[in-house]
């Protein structure tokens, strides 16, 4: 169906984004034992009290809850049909769920297709997810790369990482702090040999440039890269001619630039949440920004006379919110 006017465009894009399945690049949460529910959500932003209702009352008595974590909590509870006005009742209802069922409800409400969960190597042997939408993201910690008498044993570190990955079934590795030698002599060769995808955060433009050149040296290695706000444009520019470098943005603010330079070959958002419900709430709020940002770039194109079809919008949204990340972290999923 060809979209014929501005209002139809807004309706179409809004509907497509809100209903789209999503893939999350980083959830920093213990899926097996981590506490869930109203109380840990409140602990992120509210003043402590004997009950959730009292905590909300004390925190909002003199100030409206503008905090981002408060908005995410309210969005998540509302989507889960847990009372926002009566947090004690919401807590009681949530406690009636068995934990696995509650987590499934969170993922279903989020329309999650895949959630990469940060896993420490020490926990690899005990990591097993009941819901196959959770995917281990093995953190390659700095203690593996502490120099000994003869320097850093990168071969030994690579062996230990591979063993930990086998224990938890990880196909994705996370490097949380950029280091040239760790990348060159351990992680990039390991990813090349074992087919792992590498996830990395870069804190400035210099690291972005250095990582891009390193990636060029290791054929076949796929990487999801996040960067600080000031370095994101440089990251997008470096990814233009590097199809194995998948950019993950902080949100919708740079979507117009990313779409102009990369088409739909990037990931617009990762919640980087510490709780499943926080992840849900952040995604619900960010989807509202994403559909509006997409409208802003579709509209000038439609005004040129280009015939924009709803099927093309659906394809673009699907690639941005799920397929690009799935192709990186679960390459066999889209081929099946």
Tab-separated table of C-alpha atoms in Angstrom:
chain	number	residue	atom	x	y	z
A	1	UNK	CA	0.000	0.000	0.000
A	2	UNK	CA	1.360	3.402	-1.001
A	3	UNK	CA	1.281	5.991	1.796
A	4	UNK	CA	-0.500	9.045	0.491
A	5	UNK	CA	-0.307	11.804	3.133
A	6	UNK	CA	1.468	12.945	6.288
A	7	UNK	CA	-1.133	11.676	8.750
A	8	UNK	CA	-1.227	8.261	7.120
A	9	UNK	CA	2.561	8.169	7.282
A	10	UNK	CA	2.553	8.952	11.011
A	11	UNK	CA	-0.084	6.324	11.710
A	12	UNK	CA	1.765	3.699	9.694
A	13	UNK	CA	5.193	4.314	11.219
A	14	UNK	CA	3.825	4.575	14.757
A	15	UNK	CA	1.956	1.300	14.391
A	16	UNK	CA	4.893	-0.525	12.817
A	17	UNK	CA	7.363	0.559	15.509
A	18	UNK	CA	5.058	-0.047	18.457
A	19	UNK	CA	4.217	-3.552	17.250
A	20	UNK	CA	7.723	-4.514	16.162
A	21	UNK	CA	9.744	-7.201	17.859
A	22	UNK	CA	12.998	-5.964	19.379
A	23	UNK	CA	16.446	-7.282	20.198
A	24	UNK	CA	18.304	-5.999	23.256
A	25	UNK	CA	22.088	-5.714	23.069
A	26	UNK	CA	22.891	-5.581	26.797
A	27	UNK	CA	20.962	-6.544	29.925
A	28	UNK	CA	23.213	-6.475	32.997
A	29	UNK	CA	21.115	-8.727	35.226
A	30	UNK	CA	21.365	-12.136	36.882
A	31	UNK	CA	18.525	-13.935	35.117
A	32	UNK	CA	18.742	-16.952	37.411
A	33	UNK	CA	18.859	-15.279	40.816
A	34	UNK	CA	18.416	-11.510	40.400
A	35	UNK	CA	15.576	-9.808	42.280
A	36	UNK	CA	12.638	-8.659	40.129
A	37	UNK	CA	9.504	-6.609	40.711
A	38	UNK	CA	8.341	-3.294	42.103
A	39	UNK	CA	10.789	-2.975	44.987
A	40	UNK	CA	14.054	-3.188	43.007
A	41	UNK	CA	12.574	-0.798	40.435
A	42	UNK	CA	11.855	1.711	43.195
A	43	UNK	CA	15.348	1.260	44.627
A	44	UNK	CA	16.749	2.756	41.417
A	45	UNK	CA	15.280	6.205	42.112
A	46	UNK	CA	12.939	6.444	45.122
A	47	UNK	CA	13.572	7.018	48.826
A	48	UNK	CA	13.459	3.781	50.841
A	49	UNK	CA	10.407	3.014	52.963
A	50	UNK	CA	8.595	0.086	54.553
A	51	UNK	CA	6.307	-0.505	51.562
A	52	UNK	CA	6.401	0.414	47.850
A	53	UNK	CA	3.387	2.678	48.307
A	54	UNK	CA	5.048	4.554	51.136
A	55	UNK	CA	8.298	4.881	49.160
A	56	UNK	CA	6.415	6.448	46.260
A	57	UNK	CA	4.481	8.764	48.546
A	58	UNK	CA	7.599	9.993	50.368
A	59	UNK	CA	9.565	10.503	47.153
A	60	UNK	CA	6.840	12.362	45.266
A	61	UNK	CA	5.399	14.401	48.147
A	62	UNK	CA	7.242	17.548	47.123
A	63	UNK	CA	8.427	16.792	43.582
A	64	UNK	CA	7.084	15.197	40.393
A	65	UNK	CA	9.097	12.055	39.481
A	66	UNK	CA	10.927	13.271	36.378
A	67	UNK	CA	13.819	10.797	36.734
A	68	UNK	CA	14.386	8.551	33.732
A	69	UNK	CA	14.250	5.443	35.932
A	70	UNK	CA	10.902	6.585	37.332
A	71	UNK	CA	9.458	7.000	33.829
A	72	UNK	CA	10.754	3.564	32.847
A	73	UNK	CA	9.212	1.996	35.940
A	74	UNK	CA	5.788	3.545	35.375
A	75	UNK	CA	5.848	2.615	31.678
A	76	UNK	CA	6.737	-0.995	32.492
A	77	UNK	CA	4.155	-1.421	35.245
A	78	UNK	CA	1.421	0.074	33.088
A	79	UNK	CA	2.299	-2.224	30.175
A	80	UNK	CA	2.267	-5.232	32.539
A	81	UNK	CA	-1.185	-4.226	33.846
A	82	UNK	CA	0.237	-3.618	37.321
A	83	UNK	CA	-1.250	-0.612	39.077
A	84	UNK	CA	0.814	2.562	38.809
A	85	UNK	CA	-1.403	4.341	41.347
A	86	UNK	CA	-1.276	1.591	43.967
A	87	UNK	CA	2.236	0.183	44.127
A	88	UNK	CA	1.451	-2.005	47.118
A	89	UNK	CA	-1.212	-3.756	45.063
A	90	UNK	CA	1.152	-3.930	42.085
A	91	UNK	CA	3.755	-5.560	44.334
A	92	UNK	CA	1.197	-8.075	45.652
A	93	UNK	CA	0.072	-9.039	42.141
A	94	UNK	CA	3.634	-9.343	40.900
A	95	UNK	CA	4.542	-11.637	43.816
A	96	UNK	CA	1.816	-14.055	42.735
A	97	UNK	CA	3.785	-14.873	39.580
A	98	UNK	CA	6.305	-17.665	39.583
A	99	UNK	CA	9.610	-16.107	38.662
A	100	UNK	CA	10.079	-17.763	35.235
A	101	UNK	CA	6.490	-16.899	34.285
A	102	UNK	CA	7.023	-13.282	35.330
A	103	UNK	CA	10.170	-12.988	33.216
A	104	UNK	CA	8.316	-14.492	30.251
A	105	UNK	CA	5.576	-11.897	30.726
A	106	UNK	CA	8.136	-9.095	30.681
A	107	UNK	CA	9.710	-10.420	27.461
A	108	UNK	CA	6.318	-10.984	25.831
A	109	UNK	CA	5.165	-7.470	26.679
A	110	UNK	CA	8.419	-6.039	25.335
A	111	UNK	CA	8.024	-8.154	22.164
A	112	UNK	CA	11.560	-9.358	22.768
A	113	UNK	CA	13.064	-11.660	20.175
A	114	UNK	CA	16.537	-11.821	21.717
A	115	UNK	CA	18.080	-10.330	24.865
A	116	UNK	CA	21.841	-10.482	25.322
A	117	UNK	CA	22.591	-10.934	29.019
A	118	UNK	CA	25.969	-10.019	30.508
A	119	UNK	CA	27.547	-13.115	32.079
A	120	UNK	CA	30.749	-13.175	34.132
A	121	UNK	CA	33.204	-15.985	33.452
A	122	UNK	CA	32.968	-17.163	37.069
A	123	UNK	CA	29.239	-17.728	36.563
A	124	UNK	CA	29.527	-19.432	33.170
A	125	UNK	CA	29.130	-22.975	34.481
A	126	UNK	CA	25.947	-22.036	36.365
A	127	UNK	CA	24.398	-20.083	33.495
A	128	UNK	CA	21.411	-21.744	31.871
A	129	UNK	CA	18.382	-19.792	30.701
A	130	UNK	CA	14.905	-21.333	30.724
A	131	UNK	CA	13.698	-18.876	28.096
A	132	UNK	CA	15.680	-19.227	24.874
A	133	UNK	CA	15.191	-15.551	24.094
A	134	UNK	CA	17.935	-14.874	26.639
A	135	UNK	CA	21.401	-15.159	25.109
A	136	UNK	CA	24.668	-15.097	27.139
A	137	UNK	CA	27.061	-12.222	26.466
A	138	UNK	CA	30.333	-13.320	28.044
A	139	UNK	CA	32.234	-10.486	29.709
A	140	UNK	CA	35.979	-10.642	29.096
A	141	UNK	CA	37.172	-9.163	32.381
A	142	UNK	CA	40.400	-7.275	32.874
A	143	UNK	CA	41.810	-9.764	35.413
A	144	UNK	CA	42.370	-12.217	32.567
A	145	UNK	CA	44.882	-9.803	31.081
A	146	UNK	CA	46.996	-8.895	34.125
A	147	UNK	CA	50.724	-9.093	33.246
A	148	UNK	CA	52.793	-11.822	34.886
A	149	UNK	CA	56.539	-12.237	35.013
A	150	UNK	CA	56.711	-12.748	31.249
A	151	UNK	CA	53.922	-10.329	30.306
A	152	UNK	CA	50.311	-11.107	29.551
A	153	UNK	CA	49.499	-14.702	28.618
A	154	UNK	CA	47.095	-13.875	25.790
A	155	UNK	CA	46.985	-17.465	24.516
A	156	UNK	CA	46.056	-18.701	27.983
A	157	UNK	CA	43.416	-15.990	28.335
A	158	UNK	CA	41.927	-16.944	24.970
A	159	UNK	CA	41.752	-20.577	26.074
A	160	UNK	CA	39.993	-19.657	29.339
A	161	UNK	CA	37.516	-17.418	27.501
A	162	UNK	CA	36.730	-20.174	24.999
A	163	UNK	CA	36.186	-22.668	27.833
A	164	UNK	CA	33.851	-20.267	29.647
A	165	UNK	CA	31.954	-19.612	26.407
A	166	UNK	CA	31.494	-23.353	25.890
A	167	UNK	CA	30.201	-23.757	29.449
A	168	UNK	CA	27.423	-21.194	29.057
A	169	UNK	CA	26.845	-21.552	25.306
A	170	UNK	CA	27.966	-17.993	24.518
A	171	UNK	CA	28.531	-16.896	20.941
A	172	UNK	CA	29.082	-13.239	21.865
A	173	UNK	CA	31.987	-11.700	23.788
A	174	UNK	CA	31.942	-8.357	25.594
A	175	UNK	CA	35.015	-6.146	26.017
A	176	UNK	CA	34.048	-3.369	28.401
A	177	UNK	CA	37.282	-1.347	28.238
A	178	UNK	CA	39.211	-0.803	25.018
A	179	UNK	CA	42.747	-2.184	24.889
A	180	UNK	CA	44.799	-2.530	21.699
A	181	UNK	CA	46.865	-5.527	22.821
A	182	UNK	CA	43.912	-7.441	24.267
A	183	UNK	CA	42.071	-7.008	20.996
A	184	UNK	CA	44.989	-7.766	18.685
A	185	UNK	CA	46.511	-10.720	20.503
A	186	UNK	CA	43.484	-12.321	22.135
A	187	UNK	CA	39.904	-11.336	21.369
A	188	UNK	CA	39.998	-10.616	17.644
A	189	UNK	CA	41.958	-13.804	16.815
A	190	UNK	CA	39.637	-15.782	19.103
A	191	UNK	CA	36.547	-14.343	17.412
A	192	UNK	CA	38.060	-15.111	14.037
A	193	UNK	CA	38.868	-18.715	14.992
A	194	UNK	CA	35.626	-19.514	16.832
A	195	UNK	CA	33.119	-17.329	14.967
A	196	UNK	CA	32.235	-15.287	18.057
A	197	UNK	CA	30.742	-11.812	17.652
A	198	UNK	CA	32.588	-9.101	19.569
A	199	UNK	CA	30.786	-6.372	21.519
A	200	UNK	CA	32.781	-3.340	22.576
A	201	UNK	CA	32.261	0.131	24.047
A	202	UNK	CA	34.545	2.954	22.892
A	203	UNK	CA	34.898	6.150	24.907
A	204	UNK	CA	36.326	8.612	22.356
A	205	UNK	CA	37.014	9.196	18.654
A	206	UNK	CA	40.588	7.974	18.921
A	207	UNK	CA	39.442	4.574	20.170
A	208	UNK	CA	36.842	4.436	17.398
A	209	UNK	CA	39.514	5.021	14.746
A	210	UNK	CA	41.933	2.504	16.285
A	211	UNK	CA	39.291	-0.191	16.640
A	212	UNK	CA	38.104	0.249	13.051
A	213	UNK	CA	41.642	-0.286	11.746
A	214	UNK	CA	42.127	-3.322	13.986
A	215	UNK	CA	38.900	-4.864	12.750
A	216	UNK	CA	40.131	-4.497	9.169
A	217	UNK	CA	43.037	-6.817	9.979
A	218	UNK	CA	40.812	-9.712	11.064
A	219	UNK	CA	38.742	-10.975	8.179
A	220	UNK	CA	35.304	-12.295	9.029
A	221	UNK	CA	35.064	-10.908	12.558
A	222	UNK	CA	31.708	-9.247	13.310
A	223	UNK	CA	31.457	-6.496	15.913
A	224	UNK	CA	28.694	-4.540	17.604
A	225	UNK	CA	30.134	-1.224	18.709
A	226	UNK	CA	28.776	1.408	21.074
A	227	UNK	CA	30.476	4.728	21.705
A	228	UNK	CA	30.139	7.766	23.907
A	229	UNK	CA	27.840	10.508	22.621
A	230	UNK	CA	30.668	12.677	21.263
A	231	UNK	CA	32.153	9.798	19.255
A	232	UNK	CA	28.983	8.372	17.721
A	233	UNK	CA	29.161	10.368	14.483
A	234	UNK	CA	32.750	9.234	13.968
A	235	UNK	CA	31.641	5.662	14.642
A	236	UNK	CA	28.904	5.947	12.023
A	237	UNK	CA	31.413	7.333	9.508
A	238	UNK	CA	33.854	4.470	10.165
A	239	UNK	CA	31.055	1.934	9.661
A	240	UNK	CA	30.083	3.234	6.206
A	241	UNK	CA	32.620	1.052	4.382
A	242	UNK	CA	32.838	-1.690	7.010
A	243	UNK	CA	29.876	-4.042	6.770
A	244	UNK	CA	31.180	-6.154	9.665
A	245	UNK	CA	31.017	-3.180	12.029
A	246	UNK	CA	27.486	-2.769	13.353
A	247	UNK	CA	26.832	0.531	15.126
A	248	UNK	CA	24.604	0.583	18.199
A	249	UNK	CA	23.313	4.063	19.042
A	250	UNK	CA	22.242	5.401	22.429
A	251	UNK	CA	18.874	6.407	21.016
A	252	UNK	CA	16.986	8.270	18.323
A	253	UNK	CA	18.929	11.559	18.410
A	254	UNK	CA	21.343	10.571	15.616
A	255	UNK	CA	18.980	8.373	13.619
A	256	UNK	CA	18.721	10.849	10.753
A	257	UNK	CA	22.513	10.937	10.345
A	258	UNK	CA	22.828	7.159	10.692
A	259	UNK	CA	20.069	6.542	8.137
A	260	UNK	CA	21.689	8.969	5.711
A	261	UNK	CA	25.115	7.329	6.021
A	262	UNK	CA	24.281	3.668	6.706
A	263	UNK	CA	20.744	3.136	5.479
A	264	UNK	CA	19.114	0.723	7.915
A	265	UNK	CA	22.399	-1.082	8.735
A	266	UNK	CA	22.625	-0.121	12.407
A	267	UNK	CA	20.936	-0.690	15.774
A	268	UNK	CA	19.111	2.412	17.031
A	269	UNK	CA	18.985	1.574	20.722
A	270	UNK	CA	20.107	-0.609	23.592
A	271	UNK	CA	18.629	-0.134	27.047
A	272	UNK	CA	21.771	-1.287	28.946
A	273	UNK	CA	19.345	-1.937	31.804
A	274	UNK	CA	20.053	-3.561	35.155
A	275	UNK	CA	16.532	-4.995	35.579
A	276	UNK	CA	14.196	-6.742	33.099
A	277	UNK	CA	11.310	-4.340	33.862
A	278	UNK	CA	13.652	-1.366	33.483
A	279	UNK	CA	14.611	-2.773	30.068
A	280	UNK	CA	10.932	-3.060	29.145
A	281	UNK	CA	10.125	0.480	30.274
A	282	UNK	CA	13.110	2.007	28.524
A	283	UNK	CA	12.215	0.267	25.267
A	284	UNK	CA	8.588	1.411	25.458
A	285	UNK	CA	9.700	5.015	25.928
A	286	UNK	CA	12.400	4.836	23.273
A	287	UNK	CA	10.035	3.376	20.684
A	288	UNK	CA	8.033	6.598	20.902
A	289	UNK	CA	11.164	8.559	19.990
A	290	UNK	CA	12.139	6.106	17.257
A	291	UNK	CA	8.866	6.273	15.335
A	292	UNK	CA	8.890	10.057	15.473
A	293	UNK	CA	12.500	10.189	14.267
A	294	UNK	CA	11.640	7.843	11.406
A	295	UNK	CA	8.699	10.032	10.412
A	296	UNK	CA	11.027	13.021	10.267
A	297	UNK	CA	13.231	11.289	7.686
A	298	UNK	CA	10.448	9.624	5.704
A	299	UNK	CA	8.428	12.822	5.266
A	300	UNK	CA	10.924	14.841	3.147
A	301	UNK	CA	11.385	11.790	0.926
A	302	UNK	CA	7.635	11.364	0.462
A	303	UNK	CA	7.293	15.061	-0.410
A	304	UNK	CA	9.692	14.619	-3.340
A	305	UNK	CA	7.113	12.393	-5.012
A	306	UNK	CA	8.801	9.151	-4.015
A	307	UNK	CA	6.153	6.437	-3.619
A	308	UNK	CA	6.696	5.160	-0.087
A	309	UNK	CA	4.981	1.833	0.576
A	310	UNK	CA	3.909	0.484	3.953
A	311	UNK	CA	5.750	-2.767	3.215
A	312	UNK	CA	8.993	-0.779	2.891
A	313	UNK	CA	8.376	0.896	6.251
A	314	UNK	CA	7.745	-2.500	7.835
A	315	UNK	CA	10.957	-3.874	6.313
A	316	UNK	CA	12.998	-0.907	7.584
A	317	UNK	CA	11.583	-1.128	11.100
A	318	UNK	CA	12.168	-4.874	11.261
A	319	UNK	CA	15.797	-4.490	10.210
A	320	UNK	CA	16.481	-1.692	12.673
A	321	UNK	CA	14.808	-3.145	15.752
A	322	UNK	CA	15.599	-6.838	15.401
A	323	UNK	CA	17.116	-8.282	12.249
A	324	UNK	CA	20.442	-6.421	12.276
A	325	UNK	CA	21.297	-7.541	15.791
A	326	UNK	CA	19.962	-11.054	15.199
A	327	UNK	CA	22.150	-11.399	12.113
A	328	UNK	CA	25.173	-10.466	14.216
A	329	UNK	CA	24.578	-12.483	17.386
A	330	UNK	CA	22.564	-15.381	15.942
A	331	UNK	CA	23.565	-15.565	12.272
A	332	UNK	CA	21.847	-18.914	11.748
A	333	UNK	CA	18.472	-17.540	12.924
A	334	UNK	CA	17.708	-15.477	9.835
A	335	UNK	CA	19.108	-18.086	7.480
A	336	UNK	CA	16.782	-20.777	8.804
